[in-house]
Coordinates of C-alpha atoms in Angstrom, one line a residue:
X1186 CA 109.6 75.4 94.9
X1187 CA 112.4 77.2 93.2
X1188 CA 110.0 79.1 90.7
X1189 CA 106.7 80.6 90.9
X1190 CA 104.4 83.0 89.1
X1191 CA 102.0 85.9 90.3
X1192 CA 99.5 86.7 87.6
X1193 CA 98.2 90.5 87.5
X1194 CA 95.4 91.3 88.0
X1195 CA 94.6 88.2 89.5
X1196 CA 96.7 87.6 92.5
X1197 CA 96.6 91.6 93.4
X1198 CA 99.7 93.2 94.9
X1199 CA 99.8 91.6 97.8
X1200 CA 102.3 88.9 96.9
X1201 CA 104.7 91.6 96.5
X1202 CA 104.0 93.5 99.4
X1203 CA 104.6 90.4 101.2
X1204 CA 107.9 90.2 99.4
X1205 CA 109.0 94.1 100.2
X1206 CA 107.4 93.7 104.5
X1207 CA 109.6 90.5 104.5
X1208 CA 113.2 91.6 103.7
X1209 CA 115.1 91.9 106.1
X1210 CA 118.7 92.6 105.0
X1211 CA 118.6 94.4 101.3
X1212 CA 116.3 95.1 98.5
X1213 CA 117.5 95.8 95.3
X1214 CA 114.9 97.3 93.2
X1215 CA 114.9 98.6 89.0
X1216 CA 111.7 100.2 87.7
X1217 CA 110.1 101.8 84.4
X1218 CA 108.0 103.1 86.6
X1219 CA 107.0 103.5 90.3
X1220 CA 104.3 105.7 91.4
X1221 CA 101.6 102.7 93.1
X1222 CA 101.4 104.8 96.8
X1223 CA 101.1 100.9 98.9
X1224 CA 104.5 100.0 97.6
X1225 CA 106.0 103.3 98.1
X1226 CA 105.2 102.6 101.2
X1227 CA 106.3 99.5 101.8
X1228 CA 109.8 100.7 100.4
X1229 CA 109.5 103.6 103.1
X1230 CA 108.7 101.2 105.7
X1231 CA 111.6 99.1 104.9
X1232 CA 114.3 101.2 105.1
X1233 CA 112.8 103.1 108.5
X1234 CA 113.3 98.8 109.9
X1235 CA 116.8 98.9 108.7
X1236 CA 116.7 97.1 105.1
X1237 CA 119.7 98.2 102.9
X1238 CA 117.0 99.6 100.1
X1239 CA 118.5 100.4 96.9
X1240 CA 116.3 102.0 94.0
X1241 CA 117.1 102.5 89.9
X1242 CA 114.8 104.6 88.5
X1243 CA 114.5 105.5 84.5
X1244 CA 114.7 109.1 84.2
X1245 CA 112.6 109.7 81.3
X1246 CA 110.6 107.9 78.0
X1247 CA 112.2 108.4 75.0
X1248 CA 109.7 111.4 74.6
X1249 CA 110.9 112.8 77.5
X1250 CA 108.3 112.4 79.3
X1251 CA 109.2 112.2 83.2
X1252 CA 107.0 109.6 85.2
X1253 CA 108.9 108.8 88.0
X1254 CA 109.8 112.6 89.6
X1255 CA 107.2 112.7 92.4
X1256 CA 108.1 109.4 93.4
X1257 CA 111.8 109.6 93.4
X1258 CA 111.2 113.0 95.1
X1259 CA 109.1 111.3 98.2
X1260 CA 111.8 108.3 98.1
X1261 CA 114.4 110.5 98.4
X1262 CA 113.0 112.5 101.3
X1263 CA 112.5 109.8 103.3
X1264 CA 116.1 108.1 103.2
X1265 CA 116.0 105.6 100.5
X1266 CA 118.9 105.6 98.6
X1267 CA 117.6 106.6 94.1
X1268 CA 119.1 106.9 91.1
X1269 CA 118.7 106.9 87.7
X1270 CA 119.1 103.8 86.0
X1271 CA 122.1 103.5 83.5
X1272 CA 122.3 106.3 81.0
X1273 CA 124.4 103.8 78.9
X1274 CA 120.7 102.7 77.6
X1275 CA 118.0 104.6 76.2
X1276 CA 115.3 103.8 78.7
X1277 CA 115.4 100.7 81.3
X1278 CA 112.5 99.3 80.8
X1279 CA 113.5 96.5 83.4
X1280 CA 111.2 95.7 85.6
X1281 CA 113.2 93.6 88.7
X1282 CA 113.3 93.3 92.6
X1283 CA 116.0 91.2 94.5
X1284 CA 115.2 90.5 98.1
X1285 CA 117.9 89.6 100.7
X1286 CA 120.0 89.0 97.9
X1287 CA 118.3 85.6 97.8
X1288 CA 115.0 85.8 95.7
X1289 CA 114.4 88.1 92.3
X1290 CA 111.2 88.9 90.6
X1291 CA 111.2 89.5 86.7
X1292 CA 108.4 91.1 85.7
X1293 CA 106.1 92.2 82.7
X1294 CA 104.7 95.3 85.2
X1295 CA 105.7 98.7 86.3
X1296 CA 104.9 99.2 89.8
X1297 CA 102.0 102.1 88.7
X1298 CA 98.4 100.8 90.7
X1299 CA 96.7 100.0 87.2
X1300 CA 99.4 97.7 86.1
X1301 CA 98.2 95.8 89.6
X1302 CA 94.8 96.3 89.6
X1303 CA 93.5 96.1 85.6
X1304 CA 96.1 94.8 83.2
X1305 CA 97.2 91.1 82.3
X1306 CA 100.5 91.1 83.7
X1307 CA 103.1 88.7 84.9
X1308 CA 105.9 87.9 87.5
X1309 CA 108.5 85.0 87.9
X1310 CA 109.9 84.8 90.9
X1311 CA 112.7 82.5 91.6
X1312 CA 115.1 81.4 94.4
X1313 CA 117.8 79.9 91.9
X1314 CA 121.3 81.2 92.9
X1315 CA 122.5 81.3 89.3
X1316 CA 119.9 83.6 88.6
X1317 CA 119.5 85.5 91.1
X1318 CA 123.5 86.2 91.2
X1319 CA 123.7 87.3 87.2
X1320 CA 120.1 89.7 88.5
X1321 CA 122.4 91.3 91.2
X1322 CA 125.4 91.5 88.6
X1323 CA 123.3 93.4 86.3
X1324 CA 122.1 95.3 89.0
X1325 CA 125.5 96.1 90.4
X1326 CA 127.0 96.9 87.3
X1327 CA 124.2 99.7 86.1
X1328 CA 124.0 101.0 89.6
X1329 CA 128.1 101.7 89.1
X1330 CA 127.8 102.6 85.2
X1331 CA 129.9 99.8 84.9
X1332 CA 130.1 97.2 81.9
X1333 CA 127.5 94.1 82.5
X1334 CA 128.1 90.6 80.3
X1335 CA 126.6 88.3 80.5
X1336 CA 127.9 86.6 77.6
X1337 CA 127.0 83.3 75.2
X1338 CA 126.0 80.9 78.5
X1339 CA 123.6 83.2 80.5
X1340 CA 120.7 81.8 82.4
X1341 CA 118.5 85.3 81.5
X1342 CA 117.1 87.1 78.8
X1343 CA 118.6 90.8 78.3
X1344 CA 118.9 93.3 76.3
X1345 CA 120.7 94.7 75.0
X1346 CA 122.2 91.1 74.6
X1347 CA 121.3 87.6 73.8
X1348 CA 116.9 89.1 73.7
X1349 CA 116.7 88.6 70.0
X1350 CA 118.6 85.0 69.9
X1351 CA 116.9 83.9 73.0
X1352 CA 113.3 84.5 71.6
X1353 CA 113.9 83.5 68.2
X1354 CA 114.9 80.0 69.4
X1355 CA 111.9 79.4 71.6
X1356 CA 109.3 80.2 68.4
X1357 CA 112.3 78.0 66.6
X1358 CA 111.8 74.8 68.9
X1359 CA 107.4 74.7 69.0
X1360 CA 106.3 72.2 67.5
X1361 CA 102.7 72.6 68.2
X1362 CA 101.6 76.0 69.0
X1363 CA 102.7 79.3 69.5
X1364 CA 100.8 81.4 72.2
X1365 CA 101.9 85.4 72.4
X1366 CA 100.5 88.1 74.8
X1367 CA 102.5 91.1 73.5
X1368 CA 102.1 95.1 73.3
X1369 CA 104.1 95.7 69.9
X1370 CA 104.9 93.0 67.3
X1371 CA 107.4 95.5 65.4
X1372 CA 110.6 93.3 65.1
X1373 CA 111.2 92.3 61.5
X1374 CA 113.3 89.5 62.7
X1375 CA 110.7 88.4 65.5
X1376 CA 107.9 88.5 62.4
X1377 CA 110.0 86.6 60.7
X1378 CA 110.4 83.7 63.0
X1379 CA 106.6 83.7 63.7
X1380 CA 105.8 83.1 59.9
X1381 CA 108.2 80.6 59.3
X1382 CA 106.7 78.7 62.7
X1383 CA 103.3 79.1 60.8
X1384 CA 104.4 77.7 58.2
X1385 CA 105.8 74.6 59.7
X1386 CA 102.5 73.7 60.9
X1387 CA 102.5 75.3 64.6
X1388 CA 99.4 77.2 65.6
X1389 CA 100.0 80.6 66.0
X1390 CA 97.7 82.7 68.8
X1391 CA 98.2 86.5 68.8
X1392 CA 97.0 88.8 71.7
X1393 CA 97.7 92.4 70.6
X1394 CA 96.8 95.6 71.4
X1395 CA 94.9 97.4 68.7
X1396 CA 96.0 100.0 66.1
X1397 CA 94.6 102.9 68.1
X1398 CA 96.6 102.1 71.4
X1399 CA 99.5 102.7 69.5
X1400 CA 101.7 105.3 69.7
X1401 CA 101.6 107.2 66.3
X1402 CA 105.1 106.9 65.4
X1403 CA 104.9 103.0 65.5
X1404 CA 101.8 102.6 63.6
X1405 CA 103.1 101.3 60.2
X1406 CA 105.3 99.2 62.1
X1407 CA 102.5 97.8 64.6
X1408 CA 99.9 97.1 62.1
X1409 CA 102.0 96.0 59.3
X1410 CA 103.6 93.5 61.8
X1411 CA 100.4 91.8 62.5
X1412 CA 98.9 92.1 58.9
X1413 CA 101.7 90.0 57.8
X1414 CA 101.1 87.6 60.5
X1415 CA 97.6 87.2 59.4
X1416 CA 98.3 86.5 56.1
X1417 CA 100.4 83.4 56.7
X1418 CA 97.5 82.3 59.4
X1419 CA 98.0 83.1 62.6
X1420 CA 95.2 84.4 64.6
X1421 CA 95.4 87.8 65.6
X1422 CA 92.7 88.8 68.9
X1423 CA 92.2 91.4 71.4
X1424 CA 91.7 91.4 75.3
X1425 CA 87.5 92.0 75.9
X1426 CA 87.9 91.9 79.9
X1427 CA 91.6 93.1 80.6
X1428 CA 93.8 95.6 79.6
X1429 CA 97.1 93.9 77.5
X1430 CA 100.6 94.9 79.0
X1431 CA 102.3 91.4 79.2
X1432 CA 104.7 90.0 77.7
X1433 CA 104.8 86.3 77.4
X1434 CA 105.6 84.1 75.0
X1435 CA 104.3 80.3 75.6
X1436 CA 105.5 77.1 73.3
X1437 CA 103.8 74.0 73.0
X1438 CA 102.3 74.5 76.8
X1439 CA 105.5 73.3 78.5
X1440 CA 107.8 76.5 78.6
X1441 CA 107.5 79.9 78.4
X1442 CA 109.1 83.5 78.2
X1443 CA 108.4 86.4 80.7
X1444 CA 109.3 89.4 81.4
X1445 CA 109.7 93.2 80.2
X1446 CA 110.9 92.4 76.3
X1447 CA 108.2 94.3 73.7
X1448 CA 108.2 92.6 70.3
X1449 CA 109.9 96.4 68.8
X1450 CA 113.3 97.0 67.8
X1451 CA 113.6 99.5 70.2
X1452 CA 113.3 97.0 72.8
X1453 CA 116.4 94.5 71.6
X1454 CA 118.2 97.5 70.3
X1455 CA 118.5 100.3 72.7
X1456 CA 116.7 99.5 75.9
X1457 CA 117.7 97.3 79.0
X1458 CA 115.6 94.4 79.1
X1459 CA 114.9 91.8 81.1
X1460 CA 113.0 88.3 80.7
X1461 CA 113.0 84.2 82.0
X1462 CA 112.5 81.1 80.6
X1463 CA 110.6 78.9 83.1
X1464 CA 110.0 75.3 82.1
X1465 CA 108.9 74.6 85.9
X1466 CA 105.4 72.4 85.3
X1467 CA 103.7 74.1 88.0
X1468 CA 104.5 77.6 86.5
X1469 CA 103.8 76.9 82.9
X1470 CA 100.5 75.0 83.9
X1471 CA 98.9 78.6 85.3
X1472 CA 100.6 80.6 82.4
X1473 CA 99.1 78.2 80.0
X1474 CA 95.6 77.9 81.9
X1475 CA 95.6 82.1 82.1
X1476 CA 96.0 82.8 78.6
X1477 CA 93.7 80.4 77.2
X1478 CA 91.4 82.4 79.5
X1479 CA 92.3 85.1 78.3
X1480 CA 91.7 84.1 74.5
X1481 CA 87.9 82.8 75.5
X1482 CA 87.4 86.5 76.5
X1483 CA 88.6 88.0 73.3
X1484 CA 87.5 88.4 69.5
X1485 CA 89.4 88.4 66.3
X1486 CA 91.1 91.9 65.7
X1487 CA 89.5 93.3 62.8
X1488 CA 93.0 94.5 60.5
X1489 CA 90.7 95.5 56.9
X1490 CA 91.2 99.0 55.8
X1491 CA 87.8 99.9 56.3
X1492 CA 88.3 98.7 60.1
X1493 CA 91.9 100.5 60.5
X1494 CA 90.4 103.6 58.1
X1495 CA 87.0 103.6 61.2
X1496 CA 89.8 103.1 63.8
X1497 CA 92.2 105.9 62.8
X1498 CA 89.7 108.3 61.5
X1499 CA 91.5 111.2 63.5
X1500 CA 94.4 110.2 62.2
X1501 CA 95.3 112.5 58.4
X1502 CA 98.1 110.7 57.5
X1503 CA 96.8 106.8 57.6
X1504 CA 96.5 106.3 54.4
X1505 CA 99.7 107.5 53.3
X1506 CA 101.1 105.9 56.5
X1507 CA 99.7 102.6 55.8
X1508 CA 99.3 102.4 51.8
X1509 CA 95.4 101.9 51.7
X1510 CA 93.3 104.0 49.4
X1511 CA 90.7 106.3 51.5
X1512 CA 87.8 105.1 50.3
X1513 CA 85.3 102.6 52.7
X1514 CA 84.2 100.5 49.7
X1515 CA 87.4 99.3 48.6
X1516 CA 88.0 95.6 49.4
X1517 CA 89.1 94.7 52.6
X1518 CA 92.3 93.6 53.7
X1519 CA 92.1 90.0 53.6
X1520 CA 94.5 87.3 55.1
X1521 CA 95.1 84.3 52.9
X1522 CA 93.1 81.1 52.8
X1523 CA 94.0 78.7 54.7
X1524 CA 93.8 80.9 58.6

């Protein structure tokens, strides 16, 4: 099979372990962040055999906060070939392995132990050449600070690039239903294809993180996102026995989206991004049988203002932030009739 999926936490790291021991000629590998100490290893333990390892590392969150020095440090010291990934972009928050030059992973998960251990996380890997060619391109180009195009008729989702377009036209085709396992639903234009799906008739499921797992600085946008998207009906829940990082996108239960692309305009704007569309049967079948487990073990998000007022109660500015009055019996937020 071209195609296949590993499902985090699931399938465990093993699968890409198995990936890494396996190569034999060249890995190609771009990470958000790499700290997990089994796959450092593994990285280790391929070059010492004689694999061509090659490793793009993002320096630093927009915050500035530096994740990846200790790791880049240890790489370094024992031979493997690390950079930084491509100042040209605010943060990579590309998440991609190539092996042999013959398989690529794309991937919702940094290679840190929780994202393999306790988040809902995803990985396509595929052995198509077209794909796996435009992956190494990418990879080429950033790793020479060269320009990377990849133009009206590319197989992939990137950003910054055809993310926005790509995404809009898969909630733009459902007919039926609309399933989303996202971190951030920030993207005025991404909110606005969602409503006008709901109100076309297609059933709208929303897995979010909630208001408190935001970062401050992308509350109004977080919550006012997924206020709006209750109003028009969709159904907005949280994870009970995982942790949310994916980011998938599944329409009608016969093709989906994956890969590193946060609903935020940050992501489409500023960041390198990747993602696939897989319409492969035996792929989508698992996606589609893993997130309605996934909503089974969740409840509604609670969005009032006396639930976001209990929420942020540490927070002094969200009431100002969010333009609800400070007082617990005021009426609740309520979506329209009709959810």
């Amino acid at each position: 099979m071209s195609r296949s999926v590993i499902v985090l936490p699931d399938d465990s790291a093993r699968p890409i372990l198995d990936a890494i021991q396996g190569a034999r000629e060249s890995l190609r590998i771009k990470m958000f962040i790499f700290s997990d100490p089994s796959l450092l290893q593994a990285v280790i333990d391929a070059h010492k055999r004689g694999v061509k390892v090659r490793i793009m590392l993002n320096p630093a969150r927009r915050s500035g906060e530096k994740e990846n020095d200790a790791s880049r440090e240890l790489l370094t010291s024992a031979g493997v070939e690390v950079i930084d990934s491509n100042p040209a972009f605010d943060v990579t928050h590309e998440k991609s392995m190539v092996v042999d030059s013959a398989t690529a992973y794309v991937k919702s998960l940094n290679w840190q132990t929780k994202n393999l251990t306790v988040t809902r996380d995803y990985a396509v890997v595929t052995a198509h050449k077209h794909e796996v060619d435009e992956i190494i391109e990418c990879f080429e180009a950033d790793w020479n600070r060269t320009a990377f195009t990849p133009g009206d008729h590319s197989h992939l989702i990137w950003c910054i690039g055809n993310g926005r377009q790509r995404l809009g036209q898969l909630i733009d085709e459902a007919k039926h239903s609309l399933w989303l396992q996202n971190e951030r639903y920030q993207d005025p234009v991404m909110i606005e294809h969602l409503v006008r799906a709901k109100r076309r008739g297609v059933q709208v499921h929303i897995m979010a993180r909630p208001p408190h797992k935001l970062k401050k600085e992308k509350l109004v946008e977080g919550v006012s996102g997924l206020r709006v998207l209750e109003d028009v009906g969709a159904k907005i829940h949280k994870l009970k026995h995982v942790k949310l990082h994916a980011k998938v996108l599944l329409a009608d239960g016969d093709r989906a989206i994956i890969g590193s692309i946060n609903l935020a305009p940050g992501s489409f704007d500023s960041r390198r991004e990747l993602a696939i569309e897989v319409r492969d049967d035996h792929v989508v079948s698992r996606i589609d049988k893993v997130i309605h487990h996934d909503w089974e073990n969740s409840k509604a998000l609670d969005l009032s203002d006396e639930a976001l007022l209990s929420e942020l109660e540490d927070d002094d500015n969200v009431t100002e932030d969010l333009g609800i009055k400070p007082h617990h019996h005021e009426e609740p937020h309520q979506p329209k009739k009709g959810k």
